[in-house]
CSV table of C-alpha atoms in Angstrom, one decimal:
chain,number,residue,atom,x,y,z
A,1,MET,CA,-0.2,0.1,0.0
A,2,LYS,CA,1.2,3.4,-1.2
A,3,MET,CA,1.0,5.9,2.1
A,4,ARG,CA,0.0,9.9,1.7
A,5,LYS,CA,1.6,12.4,2.6
A,6,GLU,CA,-0.5,14.6,5.5
A,7,LYS,CA,1.9,17.6,4.4
A,8,GLY,CA,-0.6,20.8,6.9
A,9,GLN,CA,-2.2,19.4,9.4
A,10,ILE,CA,-0.9,21.5,12.0
A,11,LEU,CA,-2.5,24.7,10.8
A,12,VAL,CA,-6.1,23.3,10.7
A,13,ILE,CA,-4.9,22.4,14.4
A,14,LEU,CA,-2.9,25.2,15.2
A,15,SER,CA,-5.8,27.9,14.2
A,16,ILE,CA,-8.4,25.8,16.3
A,17,ALA,CA,-6.4,26.1,18.7
A,18,ILE,CA,-5.5,30.1,18.4
A,19,VAL,CA,-8.8,31.0,18.6
A,20,ALA,CA,-9.6,28.5,21.3
A,21,ILE,CA,-6.3,30.3,23.0
A,22,LEU,CA,-8.1,34.1,21.9
A,23,SER,CA,-11.6,33.6,23.3
A,24,LEU,CA,-10.6,32.3,26.2
A,25,THR,CA,-8.6,35.2,26.9
A,26,ALA,CA,-11.9,37.5,25.7
A,27,LEU,CA,-13.7,35.6,28.0
A,28,GLY,CA,-11.2,36.8,31.0
A,29,VAL,CA,-10.8,40.0,30.1
A,30,ASP,CA,-14.1,40.8,29.5
A,31,GLY,CA,-15.3,39.3,32.7
A,32,SER,CA,-12.4,40.8,35.5
A,33,MET,CA,-14.1,44.2,34.4
A,34,VAL,CA,-17.7,43.0,34.4
A,35,LEU,CA,-17.1,42.1,38.3
A,36,ASN,CA,-14.7,45.1,39.1
A,37,GLU,CA,-17.9,47.2,38.4
A,38,LYS,CA,-20.0,44.8,40.3
A,39,ARG,CA,-17.8,45.8,43.2
A,40,GLN,CA,-17.0,49.6,42.9
A,41,ASP,CA,-21.3,49.5,42.2
A,42,GLN,CA,-21.0,47.8,45.8
A,43,SER,CA,-18.5,49.3,47.5
A,44,THR,CA,-20.5,53.4,46.5
A,45,ALA,CA,-23.8,51.6,47.8
A,46,ASP,CA,-22.4,50.2,51.0
A,47,SER,CA,-20.8,54.2,51.4
A,48,ALA,CA,-23.9,55.5,51.0
A,49,ALA,CA,-25.6,53.3,52.8
A,50,LEU,CA,-23.1,53.1,55.9
A,51,ALA,CA,-23.5,57.6,55.0
A,52,ALA,CA,-27.4,57.8,55.4
A,53,ALA,CA,-27.3,55.4,58.2
A,54,GLY,CA,-24.8,58.2,60.0
A,55,ALA,CA,-26.4,61.2,59.0
A,56,ALA,CA,-30.0,59.4,60.0
A,57,SER,CA,-28.6,58.3,62.9
A,58,GLN,CA,-26.6,62.4,63.9
A,59,TYR,CA,-30.5,63.8,62.9
A,60,LEU,CA,-32.3,61.7,65.8
A,61,LYS,CA,-29.4,62.7,68.7
A,62,THR,CA,-31.0,66.4,68.0
A,63,THR,CA,-34.3,65.1,68.7
A,64,ASN,CA,-37.5,64.0,71.3
A,65,LEU,CA,-36.7,60.3,70.8
A,66,LEU,CA,-39.5,59.8,72.8
A,67,SER,CA,-42.4,61.2,70.5
A,68,TYR,CA,-40.8,58.7,67.5
A,69,SER,CA,-42.6,56.4,65.7
A,70,CYS,CA,-43.3,55.2,62.0
A,71,GLY,CA,-45.0,58.4,60.4
A,72,SER,CA,-44.4,60.8,63.2
A,73,ALA,CA,-42.2,63.7,61.0
A,74,ILE,CA,-39.1,63.3,63.2
A,75,ALA,CA,-39.7,59.9,61.2
A,76,ALA,CA,-40.3,61.6,58.3
A,77,ALA,CA,-36.8,64.1,59.1
A,78,ALA,CA,-34.1,61.2,59.5
A,79,ALA,CA,-35.6,59.1,56.5
A,80,THR,CA,-35.4,62.7,53.7
A,81,THR,CA,-31.7,63.2,56.3
A,82,GLY,CA,-30.6,60.0,55.1
A,83,ILE,CA,-32.2,59.9,52.1
A,84,ASN,CA,-30.2,63.4,50.9
A,85,GLU,CA,-26.5,62.0,52.3
A,86,ALA,CA,-27.5,58.5,50.3
A,87,ILE,CA,-27.7,60.8,47.3
A,88,ALA,CA,-24.8,62.8,48.3
A,89,THR,CA,-22.3,60.4,49.2
A,90,ALA,CA,-23.5,58.1,45.4
A,91,SER,CA,-22.9,61.2,44.1
A,92,GLU,CA,-19.1,61.1,44.7
A,93,ASP,CA,-19.0,58.9,42.6
A,94,ASP,CA,-20.8,59.9,39.6
A,95,ILE,CA,-23.8,57.2,40.3
A,96,THR,CA,-27.6,59.1,40.8
A,97,LEU,CA,-29.8,57.7,43.0
A,98,VAL,CA,-33.0,58.2,43.5
A,99,ALA,CA,-34.9,58.8,46.5
A,100,ASN,CA,-37.7,56.5,46.5
A,101,ASP,CA,-36.9,54.7,44.0
A,102,LEU,CA,-34.7,50.7,43.7
A,103,SER,CA,-36.4,50.6,39.7
A,104,GLN,CA,-32.5,51.6,39.1
A,105,SER,CA,-30.3,53.1,41.1
A,106,GLY,CA,-32.2,54.2,44.2
A,107,VAL,CA,-32.5,54.4,47.7
A,108,THR,CA,-35.2,54.0,50.4
A,109,THR,CA,-36.6,53.8,53.7
A,110,THR,CA,-38.6,51.9,55.4
A,111,CYS,CA,-39.2,52.0,59.1
A,112,GLY,CA,-40.5,49.8,61.7
A,113,VAL,CA,-40.4,47.6,64.8
A,114,GLU,CA,-38.2,44.8,66.0
A,115,ASN,CA,-38.7,43.2,68.7
A,116,GLY,CA,-39.8,46.6,70.8
A,117,ARG,CA,-36.9,48.2,68.4
A,118,LYS,CA,-37.8,50.7,66.7
A,119,TYR,CA,-35.1,51.8,63.3
A,120,LEU,CA,-35.3,53.4,60.5
A,121,GLU,CA,-33.5,50.4,57.7
A,122,ILE,CA,-31.9,52.5,54.6
A,123,THR,CA,-31.3,50.4,51.1
A,124,VAL,CA,-29.2,51.3,49.0
A,125,ARG,CA,-28.9,50.2,45.1
A,126,VAL,CA,-26.6,50.6,41.9
A,127,ALA,CA,-27.4,49.5,39.0
A,128,THR,CA,-24.4,50.3,36.1
A,129,ASP,CA,-23.5,48.7,32.9
A,130,ALA,CA,-20.0,47.2,32.6
A,131,ASP,CA,-18.0,48.2,29.5
A,132,THR,CA,-16.8,45.2,28.2
A,133,ALA,CA,-13.8,44.8,25.2
A,134,PHE,CA,-14.6,41.2,23.1
A,135,LEU,CA,-18.3,40.8,24.2
A,136,SER,CA,-19.7,43.7,22.2
A,137,MET,CA,-18.7,42.4,19.1
A,138,VAL,CA,-21.0,39.6,19.5
A,139,ARG,CA,-23.7,41.0,21.9
A,140,SER,CA,-25.5,44.8,21.1
A,141,ALA,CA,-27.4,44.3,24.3
A,142,PRO,CA,-24.8,46.1,27.5
A,143,ILE,CA,-23.9,43.7,30.8
A,144,HIS,CA,-26.0,45.3,33.6
A,145,THR,CA,-24.9,44.6,36.9
A,146,ILE,CA,-27.2,45.7,40.1
A,147,ALA,CA,-25.4,45.8,44.0
A,148,GLU,CA,-27.6,46.5,46.8
A,149,ALA,CA,-27.6,47.6,50.6
A,150,THR,CA,-29.3,48.1,53.5
A,151,SER,CA,-28.0,49.9,56.6
A,152,ARG,CA,-30.3,50.3,60.1
A,153,VAL,CA,-30.2,52.3,62.2
A,154,TYR,CA,-32.0,51.2,66.1
A,155,VAL,CA,-33.8,54.3,67.3
A,156,ASN,CA,-32.7,54.8,71.4
A,157,ALA,CA,-30.7,51.6,71.2
A,158,ALA,CA,-29.1,50.5,74.3
A,159,PHE,CA,-25.7,51.2,73.1
A,160,ALA,CA,-23.6,54.0,70.5
A,161,GLY,CA,-25.0,57.3,72.3
A,162,GLY,CA,-28.8,55.7,72.3
A,163,ASN,CA,-28.8,54.9,67.9
A,164,ALA,CA,-27.1,51.3,66.8
A,165,ILE,CA,-26.0,51.4,63.3
A,166,TYR,CA,-26.2,47.7,61.9
A,167,THR,CA,-25.4,46.9,58.2
């Protein structure tokens, strides 16, 4: 039997290997860009929620806490103070929060009682679109990242000067 020469097979194998290596590299680069955006969003949400709780707590220190209850003017003013501080803190990271709306980037407050302890809860949500280097060639829609942080101010708690912050 006569053997054929099998020249050029390495070119096919090498071209497939190069495409696979480049695809994995692109996935790694885009994945790290998305994770970095998510990390930045979480950092902004955390700092805005903590700043809001701190501002609400500072406001509550200047009021008569005996008249604090959900729906009261004091609770509304503390909530407004917290929301305004969250918006200001997030704007330092070029994030625009919408008051009382969590459908995209926003901040809301909840007043409640748990185990007889009154609290004001501040929730911050940061939603952005992550830039990608390679994925944009095959996907026209952006990659969305969402991060959420919640902080809670316990009114007239047993420590922290009467107001406790819990995140």
